[in-house]
C-alpha cells in the first residue's frame, strides 16, 4: 500500500533512462546490481515453491557476482545494491549477501542492522540511504511548485497535518501537544477501529478480510496524500524503525517535514543538509512541538523555497517524465545519488576509468 518496496525497481528504471548510464564497463565508475531483493522475498506465509524460487534467484546472483571480472577487480567495492526493506539482508539476499555487503548498499533505512539476536540499531554510517518510492502525480507537482511565496502558505490552509492510526504512544503525545496549534488537520484512527472506518460496497463486495485491508490501506493513503497538498508542515514521527514513508510523501506533496524522529536519516544527507528544508523536534519532548511549529511558520517561505530546490533529488521516477512545458527533465534523483556516493566514498569508485 505504501510503495517503498518498489524503490529498488524505481531506481533501476531511472538508471536505465539516465544520461549517466555507461555501457562500457571499462569506463564505468560504479556498477549497479539490478536485483529486487524485497520483491523476490518469500516470507513465512509463502508456499514452498516461492522459497525455492527465492533461493534460486539469490544463488544465481551469487554465481553471477563471483564470475564477474568487474566484481573481482574491486572485490565488489564499487558495486551498488539496494534494500527497500528493513528485513534482515541475509534473508533477502541469501547466498549472495556476503558478496553484496562488500559494496555500497542503498537502504531505505541506514540505521538498522541485524545481529545474532535480530534487528539492532547501528550508527556505523556505512551505505547510502535510498529514497522511498512515492508516486508523484500532476496534482503533487502543481502543489509543490506553488507553495510558499507571499507568507500565506502558498494557498495551504492547514498549518500542521498528520493522518495515521493509533499505533504508539509517541503519536498520541504529539497530537495532544499539537491540539493547541491553530489550523491543524490531525487524524489518529484507533488501531482496532481503523478497519471499521470503511464500509465496502460495489466492487469491494466479496473481498476477503486481507484483500479488504489492502484496499482500505490504499484508500486511506490516497486521501492522506490529497490532504497533504493543503498543509504547510507534515508531522513525521518515529515508528518501529527510524525511516518513514511519510517523510517522502510530505516531500512529494511540497509539505515541509516536521520530524519527530531523532535517528531518522533522510536520503542525500551529505549533499542536501536536512536542516535546510525540514524542521525537527526532539523525539523525547513532543510537548515542545507548538514552539517548534511557531518558529517554523515564521520562516515558512525560506523553508518552502529550500524544499522546492531539494525535492527533485528526493523523488524517484519510474521512467522518463515531461513537465507541463513538454521537455523531458533530467533524472535528478539518480544524479544526486551518484554525487552522494562520490562525496561519501570517493575511494570506492572504480579506478582507471576513461
XYZ file of C-alpha atoms in Angstrom:
354
model
C 0.000 0.000 0.000
C 2.921 2.359 0.578
C 5.213 1.645 -2.404
C 8.543 1.506 -0.565
C 9.281 -1.995 -1.885
C 9.157 -0.557 -5.405
C 12.132 1.700 -4.607
C 14.632 -0.884 -5.872
C 12.698 -1.230 -9.134
C 12.204 2.531 -9.493
C 15.925 3.196 -9.104
C 16.737 0.574 -11.733
C 14.237 2.139 -14.157
C 15.653 5.598 -13.521
C 19.213 4.368 -14.094
C 18.263 2.739 -17.389
C 16.959 6.082 -18.658
C 19.689 8.215 -17.084
C 22.358 10.057 -19.109
C 24.826 8.731 -16.502
C 24.343 5.171 -17.730
C 27.570 3.736 -19.162
C 27.505 0.612 -21.341
C 31.291 0.236 -21.492
C 32.425 -1.359 -18.199
C 35.985 -0.109 -18.689
C 34.678 3.452 -18.407
C 32.228 2.915 -15.543
C 32.900 4.337 -12.097
C 30.124 2.360 -10.385
C 28.368 -0.923 -11.138
C 24.685 -1.313 -10.279
C 23.428 -4.771 -9.250
C 19.844 -4.989 -10.621
C 18.402 -7.420 -8.100
C 14.999 -6.855 -6.460
C 15.685 -8.451 -3.092
C 12.431 -7.424 -1.387
C 10.196 -8.180 -4.332
C 11.776 -11.649 -4.548
C 11.480 -12.280 -0.819
C 9.439 -15.255 0.398
C 8.013 -14.612 3.852
C 6.935 -17.173 6.434
C 3.463 -17.418 4.893
C 4.785 -18.162 1.394
C 4.365 -21.629 -0.156
C 7.459 -23.841 -0.574
C 7.634 -23.020 -4.276
C 8.277 -19.346 -3.502
C 11.052 -20.211 -1.058
C 12.628 -22.360 -3.757
C 12.281 -19.546 -6.282
C 13.913 -17.017 -3.961
C 16.791 -19.382 -3.245
C 17.294 -19.998 -6.968
C 17.419 -16.255 -7.599
C 19.860 -15.456 -4.799
C 22.074 -18.432 -5.691
C 22.152 -17.253 -9.305
C 23.119 -13.747 -8.179
C 25.977 -15.162 -6.070
C 27.268 -17.126 -9.061
C 26.984 -14.074 -11.308
C 28.958 -11.809 -8.958
C 31.614 -14.453 -8.313
C 32.120 -14.919 -12.051
C 32.167 -11.206 -12.892
C 35.665 -9.850 -13.686
C 34.461 -6.376 -12.724
C 33.355 -7.591 -9.307
C 36.617 -9.459 -8.782
C 38.665 -6.425 -9.845
C 37.404 -4.311 -6.932
C 36.198 -7.140 -4.672
C 32.793 -5.526 -5.003
C 33.752 -2.161 -3.503
C 32.386 -0.210 -6.492
C 29.131 -2.189 -6.775
C 25.793 -0.650 -5.741
C 22.910 -2.768 -4.481
C 19.537 -1.893 -2.972
C 17.471 -2.902 0.039
C 13.963 -1.460 0.121
C 13.020 -3.214 3.352
C 14.118 -3.299 6.982
C 14.212 -7.097 6.944
C 17.446 -8.944 7.577
C 19.518 -8.560 4.384
C 20.964 -12.044 4.906
C 17.417 -13.343 4.401
C 16.765 -11.042 1.456
C 19.983 -11.837 -0.438
C 20.696 -15.351 0.797
C 23.966 -16.794 -0.521
C 24.741 -13.518 -2.301
C 24.756 -11.359 0.853
C 28.443 -11.943 1.772
C 29.307 -10.648 -1.713
C 26.773 -7.821 -1.836
C 27.722 -6.356 1.529
C 31.277 -5.711 0.310
C 29.894 -2.953 -1.902
C 27.727 0.072 -1.211
C 24.217 -0.870 -0.155
C 21.460 1.678 -0.727
C 18.924 1.162 2.069
C 15.661 2.882 2.858
C 16.810 2.820 6.481
C 20.537 3.232 7.124
C 20.141 2.951 10.906
C 19.080 -0.692 11.076
C 21.433 -3.653 11.192
C 20.939 -7.303 12.055
C 22.934 -9.349 14.519
C 22.638 -12.746 16.143
C 19.596 -11.563 18.092
C 17.817 -9.924 15.200
C 17.346 -6.252 14.351
C 19.681 -3.859 16.157
C 20.438 -0.163 15.977
C 23.716 0.890 14.430
C 25.439 4.183 13.775
C 28.277 2.849 11.630
C 27.230 5.110 8.762
C 28.025 2.523 6.079
C 25.978 2.568 2.907
C 23.687 5.153 1.378
C 20.061 5.988 2.064
C 17.694 5.142 -0.763
C 14.586 7.332 -1.028
C 11.261 5.565 -0.644
C 9.461 5.477 -3.954
C 6.379 7.671 -3.725
C 4.365 8.302 -6.906
C 4.246 11.961 -7.869
C 1.028 12.978 -9.584
C 0.204 16.094 -11.579
C -1.571 17.497 -8.523
C 1.586 16.976 -6.445
C 3.733 18.787 -8.978
C 1.330 21.739 -9.037
C 1.098 21.910 -5.246
C 4.865 21.624 -4.771
C 5.569 24.314 -7.346
C 3.141 26.791 -5.806
C 3.787 26.520 -2.056
C 5.413 29.378 -0.237
C 5.559 32.830 -1.672
C 3.815 35.714 -0.027
C 3.851 34.469 3.550
C 0.385 32.943 3.292
C 1.496 29.360 2.905
C 1.084 29.430 -0.862
C -2.606 28.582 -0.642
C -2.121 25.877 2.006
C -4.863 26.390 4.600
C -3.537 23.959 7.224
C -0.540 24.626 9.464
C 0.279 21.032 10.523
C -1.160 17.742 9.267
C -0.968 14.132 10.323
C -3.049 11.131 9.248
C -2.476 7.712 10.745
C -3.540 5.001 13.121
C -3.059 4.972 16.885
C -0.135 2.554 16.971
C 2.246 4.020 19.562
C 2.375 6.483 22.492
C 4.572 8.948 20.565
C 1.803 9.666 18.079
C -0.706 10.249 20.855
C 1.654 12.573 22.733
C 2.449 14.523 19.570
C -1.198 15.061 18.658
C -2.040 16.131 22.210
C 0.702 18.749 22.020
C -0.402 19.931 18.580
C -4.032 20.329 19.704
C -3.128 23.827 20.918
C -1.881 24.881 17.452
C -4.345 26.629 15.158
C -5.284 25.484 11.648
C -4.107 21.908 12.146
C -5.574 18.871 10.450
C -4.862 15.847 12.604
C -6.372 12.376 12.393
C -5.482 9.459 14.649
C -7.681 6.454 13.962
C -7.959 3.885 16.804
C -5.954 0.843 15.799
C -8.715 -1.665 16.353
C -11.287 0.566 14.737
C -9.305 1.552 11.678
C -10.698 -1.204 9.525
C -14.233 -0.468 10.661
C -13.926 3.101 9.370
C -14.514 1.848 5.836
C -17.716 0.341 4.565
C -17.140 -1.606 1.388
C -19.744 -1.804 -1.312
C -19.779 -2.089 -5.077
C -16.623 -3.788 -6.383
C -15.380 -4.451 -2.828
C -18.225 -6.832 -2.002
C -16.916 -10.373 -1.783
C -13.325 -9.483 -0.880
C -11.820 -11.437 1.983
C -10.515 -9.653 5.086
C -6.919 -9.496 3.835
C -7.914 -8.018 0.482
C -10.252 -5.512 2.142
C -7.415 -4.417 4.426
C -5.195 -3.743 1.397
C -7.931 -1.791 -0.368
C -8.605 0.200 2.782
C -4.942 0.992 3.346
C -4.628 2.260 -0.206
C -7.754 4.373 0.135
C -6.503 5.923 3.386
C -3.118 6.648 1.830
C -4.740 8.269 -1.205
C -6.916 10.515 0.982
C -3.928 11.464 3.124
C -1.858 12.299 0.059
C -4.585 14.585 -1.272
C -4.921 16.353 2.076
C -1.161 16.868 2.462
C -1.157 19.153 -0.581
C -3.006 21.693 1.562
C -0.608 21.534 4.532
C 2.400 23.665 5.390
C 4.044 21.194 7.788
C 3.550 17.416 7.878
C 4.338 15.513 11.070
C 6.776 12.601 10.599
C 7.008 10.657 13.903
C 9.320 7.717 14.523
C 7.870 4.254 14.201
C 9.278 0.763 14.657
C 12.277 1.879 12.611
C 13.581 5.432 12.119
C 12.766 5.631 8.385
C 9.320 6.647 7.243
C 7.383 6.825 4.023
C 5.649 9.877 5.498
C 8.807 11.914 5.026
C 8.875 11.256 1.279
C 5.114 11.657 0.926
C 5.472 15.094 2.520
C 8.328 15.997 0.173
C 6.365 14.898 -2.892
C 3.365 16.983 -1.755
C 5.573 20.021 -1.132
C 4.806 19.857 2.605
C 7.712 20.634 4.934
C 8.523 17.525 7.013
C 8.176 18.077 10.767
C 10.477 15.356 12.104
C 9.853 13.764 15.477
C 12.412 11.006 14.928
C 15.877 11.608 16.344
C 17.633 8.808 14.462
C 15.992 9.315 11.082
C 18.489 9.986 8.290
C 16.892 11.094 5.016
C 18.418 10.285 1.669
C 21.241 12.541 0.443
C 22.061 13.942 3.884
C 25.636 14.766 2.829
C 24.516 16.512 -0.354
C 21.375 18.200 0.991
C 21.654 19.227 4.672
C 18.356 18.141 6.164
C 18.033 21.206 8.420
C 17.676 23.473 5.371
C 14.335 22.063 4.216
C 12.880 20.291 7.271
C 12.008 21.079 10.875
C 12.977 18.796 13.747
C 11.603 18.431 17.285
C 13.162 16.251 19.960
C 11.540 12.834 19.983
C 11.528 12.626 23.790
C 9.993 16.086 24.145
C 6.845 16.153 21.977
C 5.428 18.887 24.253
C 7.878 21.243 22.532
C 6.081 20.832 19.197
C 3.919 24.012 19.443
C 7.007 26.194 19.927
C 8.852 24.411 17.104
C 5.867 24.858 14.794
C 5.506 28.565 15.631
C 9.164 29.165 14.815
C 8.910 27.181 11.580
C 5.840 29.062 10.365
C 7.663 32.367 10.854
C 10.293 31.193 8.365
C 7.934 29.208 6.181
C 8.845 30.927 2.912
C 12.524 30.150 3.437
C 11.828 26.501 4.230
C 9.403 26.124 1.326
C 11.934 27.517 -1.140
C 14.598 25.118 0.150
C 12.192 22.183 -0.120
C 11.349 23.083 -3.721
C 15.074 23.067 -4.512
C 15.697 19.716 -2.778
C 12.544 17.938 -3.947
C 13.666 16.782 -7.448
C 16.642 14.949 -5.924
C 14.423 13.089 -3.436
C 11.723 11.908 -5.853
C 12.449 8.647 -7.657
C 10.755 8.488 -11.072
C 9.601 5.310 -12.756
C 10.922 6.423 -16.128
C 11.210 9.498 -18.270
C 8.676 12.158 -17.431
C 7.919 15.506 -19.010
C 6.895 18.661 -17.133
C 3.962 20.819 -18.303
C 6.267 22.524 -20.849
C 6.834 19.213 -22.588
C 10.627 18.951 -22.214
C 11.939 15.789 -20.593
C 13.752 16.587 -17.348
C 16.974 15.016 -16.077
C 16.761 12.275 -13.501
C 17.857 14.426 -10.618
C 17.463 11.605 -8.079
C 19.964 9.419 -9.947
C 22.417 12.273 -10.375
C 22.090 13.137 -6.690
C 22.584 9.539 -5.503
C 25.734 9.184 -7.614
C 27.025 12.526 -6.304
C 26.303 11.356 -2.747
C 28.268 8.149 -3.390
C 31.263 10.126 -4.653
C 31.079 12.542 -1.725
C 30.853 9.884 0.975
C 33.008 7.141 -0.560
C 35.387 8.682 -3.135
C 37.896 5.839 -2.839
C 35.358 3.196 -3.785
C 34.749 4.457 -7.336
C 36.431 2.323 -9.994
C 39.980 3.392 -10.785
C 41.471 3.941 -14.203
C 38.181 4.811 -15.876
C 38.067 6.769 -19.106
